[in-house]
PDB file of C-alpha atoms in Angstrom:
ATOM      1  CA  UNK A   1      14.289 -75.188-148.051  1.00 52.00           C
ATOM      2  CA  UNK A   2      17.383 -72.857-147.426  1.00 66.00           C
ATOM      3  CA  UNK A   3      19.441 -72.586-151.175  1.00 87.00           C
ATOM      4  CA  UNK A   4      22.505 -71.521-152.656  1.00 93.00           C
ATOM      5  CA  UNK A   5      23.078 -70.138-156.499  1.00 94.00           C
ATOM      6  CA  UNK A   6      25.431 -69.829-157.982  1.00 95.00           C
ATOM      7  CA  UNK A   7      26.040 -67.777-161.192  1.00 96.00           C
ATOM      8  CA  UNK A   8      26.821 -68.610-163.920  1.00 96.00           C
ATOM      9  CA  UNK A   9      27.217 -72.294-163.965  1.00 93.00           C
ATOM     10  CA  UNK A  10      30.371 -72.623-166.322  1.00 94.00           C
ATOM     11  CA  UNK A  11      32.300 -69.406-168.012  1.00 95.00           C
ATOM     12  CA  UNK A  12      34.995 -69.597-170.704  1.00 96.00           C
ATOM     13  CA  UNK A  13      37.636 -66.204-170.043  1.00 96.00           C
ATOM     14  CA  UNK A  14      40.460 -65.531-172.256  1.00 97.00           C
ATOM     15  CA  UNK A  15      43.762 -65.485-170.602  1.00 97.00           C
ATOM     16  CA  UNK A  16      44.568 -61.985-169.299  1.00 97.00           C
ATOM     17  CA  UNK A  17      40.894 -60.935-168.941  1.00 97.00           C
ATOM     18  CA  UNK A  18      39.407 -60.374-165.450  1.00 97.00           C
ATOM     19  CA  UNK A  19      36.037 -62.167-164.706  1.00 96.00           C
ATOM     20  CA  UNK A  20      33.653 -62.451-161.778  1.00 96.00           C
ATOM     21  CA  UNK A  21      30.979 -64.320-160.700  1.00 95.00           C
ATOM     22  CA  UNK A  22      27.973 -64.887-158.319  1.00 97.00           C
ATOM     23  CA  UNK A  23      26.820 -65.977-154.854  1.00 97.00           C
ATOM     24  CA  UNK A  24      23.173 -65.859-153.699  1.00 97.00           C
ATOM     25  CA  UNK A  25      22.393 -67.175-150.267  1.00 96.00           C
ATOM     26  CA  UNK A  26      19.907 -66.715-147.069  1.00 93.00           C
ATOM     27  CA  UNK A  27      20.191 -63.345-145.375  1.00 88.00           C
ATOM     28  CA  UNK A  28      18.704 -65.017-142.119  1.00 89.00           C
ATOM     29  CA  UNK A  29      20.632 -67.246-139.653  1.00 91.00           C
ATOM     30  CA  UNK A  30      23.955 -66.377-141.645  1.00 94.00           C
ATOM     31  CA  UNK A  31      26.950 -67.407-139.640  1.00 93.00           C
ATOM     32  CA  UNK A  32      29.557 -67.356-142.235  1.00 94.00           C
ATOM     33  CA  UNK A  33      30.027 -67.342-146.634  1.00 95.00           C
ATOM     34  CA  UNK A  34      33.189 -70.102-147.508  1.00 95.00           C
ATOM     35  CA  UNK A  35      34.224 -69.936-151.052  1.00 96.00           C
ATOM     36  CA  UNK A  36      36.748 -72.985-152.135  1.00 96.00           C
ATOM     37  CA  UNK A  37      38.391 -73.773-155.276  1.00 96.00           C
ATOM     38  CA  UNK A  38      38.016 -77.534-156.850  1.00 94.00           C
ATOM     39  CA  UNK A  39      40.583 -78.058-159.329  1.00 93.00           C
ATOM     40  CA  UNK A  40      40.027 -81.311-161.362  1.00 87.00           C
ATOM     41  CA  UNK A  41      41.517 -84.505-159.607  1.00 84.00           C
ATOM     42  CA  UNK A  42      42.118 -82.410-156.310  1.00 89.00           C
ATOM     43  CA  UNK A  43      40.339 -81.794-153.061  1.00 90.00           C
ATOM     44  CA  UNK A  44      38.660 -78.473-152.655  1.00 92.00           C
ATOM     45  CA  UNK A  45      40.473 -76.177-151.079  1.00 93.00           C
ATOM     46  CA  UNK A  46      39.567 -73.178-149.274  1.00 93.00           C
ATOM     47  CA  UNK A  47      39.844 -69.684-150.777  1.00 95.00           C
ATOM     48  CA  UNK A  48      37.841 -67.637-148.102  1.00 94.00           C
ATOM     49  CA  UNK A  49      35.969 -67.174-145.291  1.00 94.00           C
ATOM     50  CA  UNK A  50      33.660 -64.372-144.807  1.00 95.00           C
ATOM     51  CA  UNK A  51      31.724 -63.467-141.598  1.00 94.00           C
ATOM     52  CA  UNK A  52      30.816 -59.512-141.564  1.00 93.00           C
ATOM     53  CA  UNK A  53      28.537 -57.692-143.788  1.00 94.00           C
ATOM     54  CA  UNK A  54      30.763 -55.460-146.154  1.00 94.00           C
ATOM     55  CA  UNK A  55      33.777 -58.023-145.585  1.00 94.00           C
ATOM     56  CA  UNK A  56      36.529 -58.103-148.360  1.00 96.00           C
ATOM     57  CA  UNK A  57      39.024 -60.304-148.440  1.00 96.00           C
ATOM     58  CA  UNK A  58      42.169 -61.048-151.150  1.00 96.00           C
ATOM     59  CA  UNK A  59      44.458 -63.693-151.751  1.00 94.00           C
ATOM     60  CA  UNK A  60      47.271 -62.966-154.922  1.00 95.00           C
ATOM     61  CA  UNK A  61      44.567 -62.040-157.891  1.00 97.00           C
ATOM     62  CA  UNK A  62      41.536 -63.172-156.290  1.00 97.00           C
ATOM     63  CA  UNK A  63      39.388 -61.339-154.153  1.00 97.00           C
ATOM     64  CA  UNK A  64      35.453 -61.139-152.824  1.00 98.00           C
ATOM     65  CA  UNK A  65      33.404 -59.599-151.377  1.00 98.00           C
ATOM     66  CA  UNK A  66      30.028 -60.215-148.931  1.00 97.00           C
ATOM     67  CA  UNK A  67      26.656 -58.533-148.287  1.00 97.00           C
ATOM     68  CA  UNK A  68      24.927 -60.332-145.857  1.00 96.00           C
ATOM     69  CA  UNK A  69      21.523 -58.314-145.483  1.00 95.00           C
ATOM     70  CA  UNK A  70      21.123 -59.310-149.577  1.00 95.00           C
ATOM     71  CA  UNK A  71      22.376 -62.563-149.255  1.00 95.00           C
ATOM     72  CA  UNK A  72      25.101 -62.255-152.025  1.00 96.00           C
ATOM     73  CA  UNK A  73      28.465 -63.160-152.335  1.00 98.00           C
ATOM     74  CA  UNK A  74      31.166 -62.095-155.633  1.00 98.00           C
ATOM     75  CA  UNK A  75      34.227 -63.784-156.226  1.00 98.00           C
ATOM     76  CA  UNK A  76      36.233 -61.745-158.680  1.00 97.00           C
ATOM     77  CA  UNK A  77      39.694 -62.948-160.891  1.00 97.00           C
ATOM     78  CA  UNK A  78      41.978 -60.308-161.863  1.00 97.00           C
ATOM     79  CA  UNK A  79      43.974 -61.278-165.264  1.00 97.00           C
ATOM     80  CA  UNK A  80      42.824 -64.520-165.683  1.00 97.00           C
ATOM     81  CA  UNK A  81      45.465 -67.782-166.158  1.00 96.00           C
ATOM     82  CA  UNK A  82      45.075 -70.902-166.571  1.00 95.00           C
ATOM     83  CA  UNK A  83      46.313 -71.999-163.476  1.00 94.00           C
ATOM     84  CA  UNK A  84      42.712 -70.422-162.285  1.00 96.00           C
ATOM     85  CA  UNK A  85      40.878 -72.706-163.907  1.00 97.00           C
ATOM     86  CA  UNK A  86      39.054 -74.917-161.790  1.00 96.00           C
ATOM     87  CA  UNK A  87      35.312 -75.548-160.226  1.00 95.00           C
ATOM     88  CA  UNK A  88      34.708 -72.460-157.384  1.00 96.00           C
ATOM     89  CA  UNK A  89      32.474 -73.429-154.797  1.00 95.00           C
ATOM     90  CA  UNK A  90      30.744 -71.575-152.796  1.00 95.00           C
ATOM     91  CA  UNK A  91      28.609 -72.289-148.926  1.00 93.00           C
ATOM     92  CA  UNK A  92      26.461 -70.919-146.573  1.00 93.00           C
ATOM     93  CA  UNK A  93      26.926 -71.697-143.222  1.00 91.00           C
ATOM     94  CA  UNK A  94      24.182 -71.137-140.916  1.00 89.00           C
ATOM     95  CA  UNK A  95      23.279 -70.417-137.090  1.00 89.00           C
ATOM     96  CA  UNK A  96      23.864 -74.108-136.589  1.00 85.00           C
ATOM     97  CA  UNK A  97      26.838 -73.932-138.372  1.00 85.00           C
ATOM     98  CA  UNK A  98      25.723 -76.394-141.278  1.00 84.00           C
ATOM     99  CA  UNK A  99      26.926 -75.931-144.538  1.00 86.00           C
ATOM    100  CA  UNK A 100      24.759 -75.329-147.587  1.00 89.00           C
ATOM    101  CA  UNK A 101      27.019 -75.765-151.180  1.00 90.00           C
ATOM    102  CA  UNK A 102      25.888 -74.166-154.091  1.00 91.00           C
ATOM    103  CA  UNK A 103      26.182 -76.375-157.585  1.00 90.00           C
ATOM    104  CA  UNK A 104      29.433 -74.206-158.139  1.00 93.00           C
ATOM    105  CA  UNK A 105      30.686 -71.851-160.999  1.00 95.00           C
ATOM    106  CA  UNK A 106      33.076 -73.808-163.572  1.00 95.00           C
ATOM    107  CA  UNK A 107      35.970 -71.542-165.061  1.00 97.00           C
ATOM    108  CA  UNK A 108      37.755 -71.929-167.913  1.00 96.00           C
ATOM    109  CA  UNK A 109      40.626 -70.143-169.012  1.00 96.00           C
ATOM    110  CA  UNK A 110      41.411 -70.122-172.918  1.00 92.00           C
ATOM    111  CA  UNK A 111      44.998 -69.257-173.476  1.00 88.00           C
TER     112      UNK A 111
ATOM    113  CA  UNK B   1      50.261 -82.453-141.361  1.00 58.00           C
ATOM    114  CA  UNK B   2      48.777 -85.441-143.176  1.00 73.00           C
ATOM    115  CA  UNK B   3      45.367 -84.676-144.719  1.00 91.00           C
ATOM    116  CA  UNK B   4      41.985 -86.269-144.984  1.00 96.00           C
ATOM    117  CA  UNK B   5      42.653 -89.611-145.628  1.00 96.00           C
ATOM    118  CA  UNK B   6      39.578 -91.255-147.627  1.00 97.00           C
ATOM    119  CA  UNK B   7      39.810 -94.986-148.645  1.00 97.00           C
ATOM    120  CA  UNK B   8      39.251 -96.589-151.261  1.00 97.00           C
ATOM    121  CA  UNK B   9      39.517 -94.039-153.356  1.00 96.00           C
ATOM    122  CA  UNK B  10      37.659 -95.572-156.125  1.00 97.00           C
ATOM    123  CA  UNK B  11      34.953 -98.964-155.847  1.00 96.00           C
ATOM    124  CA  UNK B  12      32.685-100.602-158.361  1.00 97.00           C
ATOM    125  CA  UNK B  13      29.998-102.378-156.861  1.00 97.00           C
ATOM    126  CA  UNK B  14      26.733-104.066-158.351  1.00 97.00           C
ATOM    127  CA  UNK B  15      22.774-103.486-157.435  1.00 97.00           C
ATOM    128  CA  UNK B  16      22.135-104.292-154.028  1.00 97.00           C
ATOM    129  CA  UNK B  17      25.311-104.509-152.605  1.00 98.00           C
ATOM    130  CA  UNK B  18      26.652-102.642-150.144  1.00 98.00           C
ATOM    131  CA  UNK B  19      29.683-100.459-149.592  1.00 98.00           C
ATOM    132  CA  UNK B  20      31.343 -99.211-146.539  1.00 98.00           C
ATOM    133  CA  UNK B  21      34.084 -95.613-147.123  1.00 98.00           C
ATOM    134  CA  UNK B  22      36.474 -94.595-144.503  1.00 98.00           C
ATOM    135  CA  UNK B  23      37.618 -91.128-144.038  1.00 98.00           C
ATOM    136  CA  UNK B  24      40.186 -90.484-141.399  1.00 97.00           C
ATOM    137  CA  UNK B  25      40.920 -86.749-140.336  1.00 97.00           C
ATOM    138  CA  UNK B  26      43.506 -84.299-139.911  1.00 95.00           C
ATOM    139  CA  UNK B  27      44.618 -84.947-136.523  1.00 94.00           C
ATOM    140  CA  UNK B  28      43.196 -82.997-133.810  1.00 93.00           C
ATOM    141  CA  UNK B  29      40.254 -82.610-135.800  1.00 94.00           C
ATOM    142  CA  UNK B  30      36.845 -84.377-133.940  1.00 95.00           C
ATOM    143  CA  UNK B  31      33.807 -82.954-136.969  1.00 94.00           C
ATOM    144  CA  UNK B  32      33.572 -84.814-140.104  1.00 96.00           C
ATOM    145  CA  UNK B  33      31.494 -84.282-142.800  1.00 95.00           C
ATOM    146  CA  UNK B  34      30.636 -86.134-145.542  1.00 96.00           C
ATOM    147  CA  UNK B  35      29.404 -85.251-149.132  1.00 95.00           C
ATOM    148  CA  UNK B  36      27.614 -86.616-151.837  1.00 95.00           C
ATOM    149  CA  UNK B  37      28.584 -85.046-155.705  1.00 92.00           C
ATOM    150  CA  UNK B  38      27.040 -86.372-158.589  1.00 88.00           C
ATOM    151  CA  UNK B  39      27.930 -84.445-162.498  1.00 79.00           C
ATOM    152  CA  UNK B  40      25.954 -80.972-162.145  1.00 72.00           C
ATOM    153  CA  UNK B  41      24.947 -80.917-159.228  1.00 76.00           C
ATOM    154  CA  UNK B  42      26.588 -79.298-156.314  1.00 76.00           C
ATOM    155  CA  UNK B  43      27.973 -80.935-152.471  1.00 86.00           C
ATOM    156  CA  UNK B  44      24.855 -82.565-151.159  1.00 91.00           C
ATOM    157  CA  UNK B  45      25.355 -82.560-147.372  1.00 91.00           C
ATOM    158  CA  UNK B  46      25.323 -86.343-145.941  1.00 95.00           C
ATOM    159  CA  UNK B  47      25.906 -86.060-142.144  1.00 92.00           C
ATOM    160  CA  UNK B  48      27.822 -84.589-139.680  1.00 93.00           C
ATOM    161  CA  UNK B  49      29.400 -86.164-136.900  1.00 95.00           C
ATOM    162  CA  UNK B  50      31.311 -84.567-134.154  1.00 94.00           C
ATOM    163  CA  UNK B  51      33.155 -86.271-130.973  1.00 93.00           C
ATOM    164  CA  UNK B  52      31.031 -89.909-131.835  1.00 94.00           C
ATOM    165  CA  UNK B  53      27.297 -87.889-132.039  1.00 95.00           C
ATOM    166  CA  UNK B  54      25.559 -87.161-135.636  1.00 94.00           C
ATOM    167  CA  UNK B  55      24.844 -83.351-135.518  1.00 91.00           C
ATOM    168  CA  UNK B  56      23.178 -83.023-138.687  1.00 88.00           C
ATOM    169  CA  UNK B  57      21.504 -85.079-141.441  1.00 91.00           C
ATOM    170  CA  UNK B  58      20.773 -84.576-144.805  1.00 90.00           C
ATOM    171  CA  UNK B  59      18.175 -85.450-146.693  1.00 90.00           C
ATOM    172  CA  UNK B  60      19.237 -88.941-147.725  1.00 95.00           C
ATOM    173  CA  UNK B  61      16.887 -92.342-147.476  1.00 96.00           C
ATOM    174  CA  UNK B  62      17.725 -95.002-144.370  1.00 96.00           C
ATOM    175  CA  UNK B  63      20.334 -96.378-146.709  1.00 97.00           C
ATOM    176  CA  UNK B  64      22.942 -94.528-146.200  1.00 97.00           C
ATOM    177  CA  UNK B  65      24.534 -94.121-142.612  1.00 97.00           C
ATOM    178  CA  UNK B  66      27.318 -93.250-140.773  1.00 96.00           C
ATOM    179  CA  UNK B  67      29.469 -93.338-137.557  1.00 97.00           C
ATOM    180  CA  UNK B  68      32.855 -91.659-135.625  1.00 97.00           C
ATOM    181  CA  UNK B  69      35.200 -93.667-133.953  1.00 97.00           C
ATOM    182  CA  UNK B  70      36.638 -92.188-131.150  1.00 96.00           C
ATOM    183  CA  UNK B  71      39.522 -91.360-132.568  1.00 95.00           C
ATOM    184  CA  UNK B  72      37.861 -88.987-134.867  1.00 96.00           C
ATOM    185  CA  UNK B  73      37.742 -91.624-137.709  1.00 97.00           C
ATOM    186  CA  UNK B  74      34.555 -91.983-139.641  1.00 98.00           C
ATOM    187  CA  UNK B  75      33.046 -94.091-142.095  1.00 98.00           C
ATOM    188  CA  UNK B  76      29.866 -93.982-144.230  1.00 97.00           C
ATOM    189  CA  UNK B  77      27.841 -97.100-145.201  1.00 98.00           C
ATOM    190  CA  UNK B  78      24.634 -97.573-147.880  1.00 97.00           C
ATOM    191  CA  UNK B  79      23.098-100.908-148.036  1.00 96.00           C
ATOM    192  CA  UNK B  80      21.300-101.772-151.069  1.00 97.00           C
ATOM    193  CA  UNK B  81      22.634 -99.911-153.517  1.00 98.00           C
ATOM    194  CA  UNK B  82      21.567 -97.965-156.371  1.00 97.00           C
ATOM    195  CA  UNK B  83      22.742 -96.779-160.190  1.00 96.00           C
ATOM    196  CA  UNK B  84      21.899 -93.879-158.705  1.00 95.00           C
ATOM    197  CA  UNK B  85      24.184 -93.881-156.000  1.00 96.00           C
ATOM    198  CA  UNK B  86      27.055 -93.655-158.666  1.00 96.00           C
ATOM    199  CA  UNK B  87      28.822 -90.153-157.200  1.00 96.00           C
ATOM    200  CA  UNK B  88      31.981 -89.124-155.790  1.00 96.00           C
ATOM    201  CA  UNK B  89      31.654 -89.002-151.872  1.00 97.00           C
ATOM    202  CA  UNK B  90      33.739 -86.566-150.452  1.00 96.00           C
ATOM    203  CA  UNK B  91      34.579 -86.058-146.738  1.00 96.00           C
ATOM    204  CA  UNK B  92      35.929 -82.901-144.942  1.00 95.00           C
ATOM    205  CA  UNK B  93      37.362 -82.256-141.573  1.00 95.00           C
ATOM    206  CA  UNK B  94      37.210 -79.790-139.335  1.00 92.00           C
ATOM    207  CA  UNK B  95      38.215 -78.838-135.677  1.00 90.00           C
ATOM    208  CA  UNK B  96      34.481 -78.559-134.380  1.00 86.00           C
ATOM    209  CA  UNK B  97      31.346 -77.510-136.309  1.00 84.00           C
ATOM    210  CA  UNK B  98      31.814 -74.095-135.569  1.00 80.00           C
ATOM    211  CA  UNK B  99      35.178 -74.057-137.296  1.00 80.00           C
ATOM    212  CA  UNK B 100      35.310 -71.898-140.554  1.00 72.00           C
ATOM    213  CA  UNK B 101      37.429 -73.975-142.597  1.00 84.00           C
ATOM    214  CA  UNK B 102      36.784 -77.461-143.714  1.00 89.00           C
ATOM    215  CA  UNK B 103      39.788 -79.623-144.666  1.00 93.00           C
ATOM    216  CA  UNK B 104      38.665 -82.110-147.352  1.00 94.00           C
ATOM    217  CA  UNK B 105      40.091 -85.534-148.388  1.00 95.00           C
ATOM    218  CA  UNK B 106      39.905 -86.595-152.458  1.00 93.00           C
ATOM    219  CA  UNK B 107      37.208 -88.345-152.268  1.00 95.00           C
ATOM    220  CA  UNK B 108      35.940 -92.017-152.947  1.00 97.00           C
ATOM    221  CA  UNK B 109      34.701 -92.714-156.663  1.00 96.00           C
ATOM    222  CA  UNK B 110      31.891 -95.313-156.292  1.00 97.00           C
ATOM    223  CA  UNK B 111      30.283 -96.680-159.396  1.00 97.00           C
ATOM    224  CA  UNK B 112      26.997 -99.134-159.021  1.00 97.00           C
ATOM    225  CA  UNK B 113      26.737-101.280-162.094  1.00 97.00           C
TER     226      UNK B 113
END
């Protein structure tokens, strides 16, 4: 049974603060590591996709990174608002391109 | 472009009746996924259909079941339903399975009394 984790499972950040959290995954059969935000009462939406061992990718204050031969992901927020706060989502997508979802990491930023 | 277009987007229905949600993809898109959440737990992977064929399964009993239309259009069905079927069911599009970003519609909230 192939599974994601994801760490930790909720995580209160003041406003301003930078935070980060966790991605564990397979390192075998990896095709690619998708990491979406879920904001309450929306669809989730996609933040990245990451294919390459050592990738790094950035969008605005948001960035992560991938290591594919320890099967970990980390999705880092720089100065934290509450705009940010939302359900991220990460998923493994193997050789056969199916997606496995971890539970998610729920963020909440205190003003 | 429109979305994912899921309908209804919220149902009540009783023990051991059963339900049948529509999702309808971005156009141009032919995979569809579909996606079971429930509080705490993460996406729990349904099926996958792509061009009218089920490429993938999840680990779900006989009750639940899908198909594609062949204009991409998919619905899920579960017979005999549960309390514990309660969840939202979410659906995503894609262009094919190999395609690294899903599209996802807002879901269907069903609630089995």
């Amino acid at each position: 049974i192939l599974n994601v984790e994801q760490s930790p499972q909720s995580l209160h950040v003041q406003e301003g603060d930078s935070t980060n959290f966790t991605c564990s995954f397979p390192s075998s059969n990896f095709y690619a590591l998708h990491w979406y935000r879920w904001e309450t009462a929306k669809s989730p939406e996609a933040l990245f996709v990451m294919t390459l061992n050592g990738d790094e990718k950035k969008k605005g204050r948001i960035s992560a990174t991938l290591n594919t031969k320890e099967g970990y992901s980390y999705l880092y927020i720089k100065g934290s608002q509450p705009e940010d706060s939302a359900t991220y989502l990460c998923a493994y997508m193997d050789s056969n391109y199916q997606l496995i979802w971890g539970a998610g990491t729920k963020l909440i930023i205190k003003p | 472009k429109a979305g994912v277009t899921q309908t209804p987007r919220y149902l009540i229905k009783t023990r051991g009746q059963q339900v049948t949600l529509s999702c309808s993809p971005i156009s141009g898109h032919r995979s569809v996924s579909w996606y079971q959440q429930t509080p705490g737990q993460g996406l729990q992977f349904l099926f996958e259909y792509f061009s009218e064929t089920q490429r993938n399964k999840g680990n779900f009993p006989g009750r639940f079941s899908g198909r594609q239309f062949s204009n991409s259009r998919s619905e899920m069905n579960v017979s005999t339903l549960e309390l514990g079927d309660s969840a939202l069911y979410l659906c995503a599009s894609s262009m094919s399975p190999s395609d690294t970003e899903a599209f996802f519609g807002q879901g269907t909230r069903l609630t089995v009394v």
